[in-house]
Tab-separated table of C-alpha atoms in Angstrom:
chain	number	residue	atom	x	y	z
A	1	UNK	CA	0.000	0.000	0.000
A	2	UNK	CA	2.626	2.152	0.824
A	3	UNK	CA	4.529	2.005	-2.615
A	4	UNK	CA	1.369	2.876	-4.588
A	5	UNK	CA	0.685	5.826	-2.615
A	6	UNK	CA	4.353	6.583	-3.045
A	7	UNK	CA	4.262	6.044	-6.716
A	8	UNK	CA	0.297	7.852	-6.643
A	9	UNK	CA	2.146	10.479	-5.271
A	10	UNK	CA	5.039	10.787	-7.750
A	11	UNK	CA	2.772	10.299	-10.804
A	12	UNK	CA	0.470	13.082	-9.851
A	13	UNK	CA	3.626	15.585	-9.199
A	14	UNK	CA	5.076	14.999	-12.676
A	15	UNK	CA	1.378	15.433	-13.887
A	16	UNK	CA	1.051	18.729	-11.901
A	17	UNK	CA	4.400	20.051	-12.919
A	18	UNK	CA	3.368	19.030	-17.119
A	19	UNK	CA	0.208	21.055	-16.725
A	20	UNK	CA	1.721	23.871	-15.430
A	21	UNK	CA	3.915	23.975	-18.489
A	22	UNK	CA	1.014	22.834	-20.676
A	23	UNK	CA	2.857	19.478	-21.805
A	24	UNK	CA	0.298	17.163	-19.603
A	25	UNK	CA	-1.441	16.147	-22.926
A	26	UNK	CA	1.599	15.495	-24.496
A	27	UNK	CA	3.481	12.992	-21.855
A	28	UNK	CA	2.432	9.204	-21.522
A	29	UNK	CA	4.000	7.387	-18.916
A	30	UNK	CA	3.936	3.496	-18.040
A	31	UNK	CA	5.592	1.290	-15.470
A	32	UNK	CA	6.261	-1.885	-16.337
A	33	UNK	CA	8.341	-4.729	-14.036
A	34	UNK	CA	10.838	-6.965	-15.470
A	35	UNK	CA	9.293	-9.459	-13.544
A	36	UNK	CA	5.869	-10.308	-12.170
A	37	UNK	CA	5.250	-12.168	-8.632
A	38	UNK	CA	4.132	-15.808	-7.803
A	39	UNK	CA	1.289	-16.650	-5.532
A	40	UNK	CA	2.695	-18.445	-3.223
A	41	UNK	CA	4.479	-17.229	-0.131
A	42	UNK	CA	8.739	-18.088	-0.182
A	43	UNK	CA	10.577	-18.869	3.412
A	44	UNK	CA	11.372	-15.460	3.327
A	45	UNK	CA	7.837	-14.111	3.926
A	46	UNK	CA	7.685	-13.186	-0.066
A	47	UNK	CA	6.790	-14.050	-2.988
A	48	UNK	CA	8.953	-15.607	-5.993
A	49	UNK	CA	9.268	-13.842	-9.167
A	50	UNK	CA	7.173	-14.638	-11.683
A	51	UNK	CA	5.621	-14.732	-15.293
A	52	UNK	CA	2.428	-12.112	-14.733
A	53	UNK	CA	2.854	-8.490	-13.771
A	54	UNK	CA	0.604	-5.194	-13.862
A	55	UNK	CA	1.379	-2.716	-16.368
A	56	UNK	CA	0.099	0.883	-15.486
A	57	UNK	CA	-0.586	3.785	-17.913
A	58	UNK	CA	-1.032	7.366	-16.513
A	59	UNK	CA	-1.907	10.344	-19.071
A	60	UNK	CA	-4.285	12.186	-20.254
A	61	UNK	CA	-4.069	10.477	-24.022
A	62	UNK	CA	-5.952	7.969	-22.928
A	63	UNK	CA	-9.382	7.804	-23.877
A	64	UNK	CA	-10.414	6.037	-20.268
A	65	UNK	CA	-8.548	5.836	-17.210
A	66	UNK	CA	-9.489	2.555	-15.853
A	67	UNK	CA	-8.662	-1.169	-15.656
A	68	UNK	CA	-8.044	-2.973	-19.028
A	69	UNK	CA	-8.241	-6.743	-18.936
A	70	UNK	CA	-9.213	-9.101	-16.328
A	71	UNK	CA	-7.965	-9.648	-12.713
A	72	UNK	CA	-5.481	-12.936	-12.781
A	73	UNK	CA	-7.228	-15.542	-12.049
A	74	UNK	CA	-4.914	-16.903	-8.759
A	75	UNK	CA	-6.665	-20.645	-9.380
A	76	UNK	CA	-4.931	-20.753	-13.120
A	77	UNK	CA	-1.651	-21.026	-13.143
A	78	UNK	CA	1.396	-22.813	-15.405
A	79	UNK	CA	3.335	-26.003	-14.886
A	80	UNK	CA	5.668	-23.370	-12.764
A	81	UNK	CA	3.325	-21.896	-10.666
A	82	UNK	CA	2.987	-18.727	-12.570
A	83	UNK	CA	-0.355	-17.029	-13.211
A	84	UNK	CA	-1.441	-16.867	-16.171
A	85	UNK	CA	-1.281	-13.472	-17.953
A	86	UNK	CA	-4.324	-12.433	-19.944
A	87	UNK	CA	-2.871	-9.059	-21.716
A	88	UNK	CA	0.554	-9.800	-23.639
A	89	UNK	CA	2.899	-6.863	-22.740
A	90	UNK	CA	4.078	-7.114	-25.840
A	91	UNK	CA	0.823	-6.290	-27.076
A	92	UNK	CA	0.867	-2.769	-24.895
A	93	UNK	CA	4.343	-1.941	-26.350
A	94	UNK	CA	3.325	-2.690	-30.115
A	95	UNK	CA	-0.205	-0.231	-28.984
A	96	UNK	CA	2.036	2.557	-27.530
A	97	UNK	CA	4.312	2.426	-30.346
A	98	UNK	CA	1.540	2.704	-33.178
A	99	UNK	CA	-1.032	4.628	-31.745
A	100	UNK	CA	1.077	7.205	-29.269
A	101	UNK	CA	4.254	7.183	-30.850
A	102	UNK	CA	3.266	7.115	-34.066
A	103	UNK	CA	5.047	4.723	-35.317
A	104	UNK	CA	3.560	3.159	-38.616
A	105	UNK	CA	2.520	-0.570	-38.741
A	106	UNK	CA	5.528	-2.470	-40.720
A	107	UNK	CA	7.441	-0.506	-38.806
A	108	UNK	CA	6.285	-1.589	-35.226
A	109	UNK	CA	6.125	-4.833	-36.500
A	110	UNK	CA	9.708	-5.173	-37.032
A	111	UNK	CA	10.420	-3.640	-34.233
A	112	UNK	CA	9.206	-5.993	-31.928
A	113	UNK	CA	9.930	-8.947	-34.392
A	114	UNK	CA	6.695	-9.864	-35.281
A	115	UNK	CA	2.762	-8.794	-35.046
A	116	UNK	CA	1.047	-7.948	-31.896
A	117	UNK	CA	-2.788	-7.399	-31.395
A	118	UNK	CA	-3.196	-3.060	-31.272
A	119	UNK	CA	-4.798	-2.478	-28.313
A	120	UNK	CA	-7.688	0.139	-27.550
A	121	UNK	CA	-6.790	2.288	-24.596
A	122	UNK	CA	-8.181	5.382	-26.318
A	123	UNK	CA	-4.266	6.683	-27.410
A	124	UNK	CA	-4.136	9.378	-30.186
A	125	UNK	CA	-1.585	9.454	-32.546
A	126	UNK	CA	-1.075	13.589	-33.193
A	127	UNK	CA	2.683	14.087	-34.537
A	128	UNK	CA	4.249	17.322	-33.901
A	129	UNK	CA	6.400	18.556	-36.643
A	130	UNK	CA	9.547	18.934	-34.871
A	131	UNK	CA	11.543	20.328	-38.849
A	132	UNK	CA	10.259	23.569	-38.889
A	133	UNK	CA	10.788	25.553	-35.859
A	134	UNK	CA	8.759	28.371	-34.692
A	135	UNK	CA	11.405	30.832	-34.758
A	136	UNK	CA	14.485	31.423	-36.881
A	137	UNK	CA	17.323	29.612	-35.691
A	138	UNK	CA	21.323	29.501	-35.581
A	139	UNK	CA	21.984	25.256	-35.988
A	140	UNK	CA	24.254	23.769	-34.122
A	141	UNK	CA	25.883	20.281	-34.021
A	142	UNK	CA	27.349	18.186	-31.212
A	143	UNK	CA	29.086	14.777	-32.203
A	144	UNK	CA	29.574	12.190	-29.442
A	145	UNK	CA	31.545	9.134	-30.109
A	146	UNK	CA	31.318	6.156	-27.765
A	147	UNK	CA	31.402	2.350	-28.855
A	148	UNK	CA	29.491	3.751	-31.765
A	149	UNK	CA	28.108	7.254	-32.770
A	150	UNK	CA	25.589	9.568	-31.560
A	151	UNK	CA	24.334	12.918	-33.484
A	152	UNK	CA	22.592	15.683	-31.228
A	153	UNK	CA	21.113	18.398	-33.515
A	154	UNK	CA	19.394	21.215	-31.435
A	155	UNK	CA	18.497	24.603	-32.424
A	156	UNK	CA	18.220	27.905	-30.408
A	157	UNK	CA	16.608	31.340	-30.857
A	158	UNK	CA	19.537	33.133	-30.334
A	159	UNK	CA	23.335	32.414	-29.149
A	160	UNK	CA	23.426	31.277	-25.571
A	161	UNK	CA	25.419	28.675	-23.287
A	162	UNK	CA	24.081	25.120	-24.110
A	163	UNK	CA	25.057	22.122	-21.382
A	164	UNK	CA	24.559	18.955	-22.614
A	165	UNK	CA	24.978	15.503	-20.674
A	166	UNK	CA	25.392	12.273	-22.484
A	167	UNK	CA	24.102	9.297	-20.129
A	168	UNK	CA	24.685	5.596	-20.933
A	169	UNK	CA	21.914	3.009	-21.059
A	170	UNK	CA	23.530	2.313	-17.049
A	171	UNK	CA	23.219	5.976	-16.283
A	172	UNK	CA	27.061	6.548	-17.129
């Protein structure tokens, strides 16, 4: 109980903090675990990990805040004990991709290496053209080289001091 007012709490900050610079619409966030939880109590007062885990979407994108699929059903489980998911996650990243993200069909398809059921959690796809700034623009260009390449192009309205941090996949 205490995490998910914890997390309540941090959701609804971010939330707060998008509205006030009119961005709330734009943001879509989900939690996801790496791994779900078994039913049965462990030695250690726990639970072993697992097959099945919640998924939560916050935003205002979606059409209806709400519950989407069923409640696990804790009598069903597999040979190992794991309940038995009813909503493939792979099926909410293949949705997110296509209908927030925009990303076109074939596209999300080979992404996730083959075709998922779309979802309908009420997502919009609106692109924002992101070539054509509102403002004219000096362009600059940072190049960052690390066990491959990365190119940074940003724009500003006029000359000013730009600090940019690189982080890792790890947060290096």
């Amino acid at each position: 109980r205490n995490l998910m007012s914890d997390i309540s709490k941090a959701v609804k900050d971010l939330y707060d903090d998008l509205s006030i610079a009119g961005r709330d619409k734009d943001v879509l966030c989900m939690t996801f675990s790496e791994f779900g939880r078994r039913i049965e109590q462990n030695d250690s007062a726990g639970t072993d990990h697992g097959a099945a885990a919640p998924v939560l979407l916050f935003g205002e994108g979606l059409g209806d805040n709400g519950f989407y699929g069923d409640n696990p059903n804790p009598n069903n489980t597999d040979r190992a004990g794991n309940l038995v998911h009813n909503v493939d996650f792979r099926e909410i990243y293949a949705t997110v991709l296509n209908h927030w993200l925009c990303v076109d069909d074939i596209a999300v398809d080979g992404i996730m290496g083959q075709s998922f059921n779309r979802l309908d959690f009420g997502l919009s796809c609106v692109t924002t053209s992101t070539t054509r700034p509102p403002f004219v623009a000096k362009k600059h260009e940072l190049r960052y080289q690390h066990a491959g390449q990365a190119t940074i192009h940003y724009q500003l309205p006029r000359d000013a001091r730009v600090n940019i941090t690189v982080f890792d996949m790890l947060g290096r």
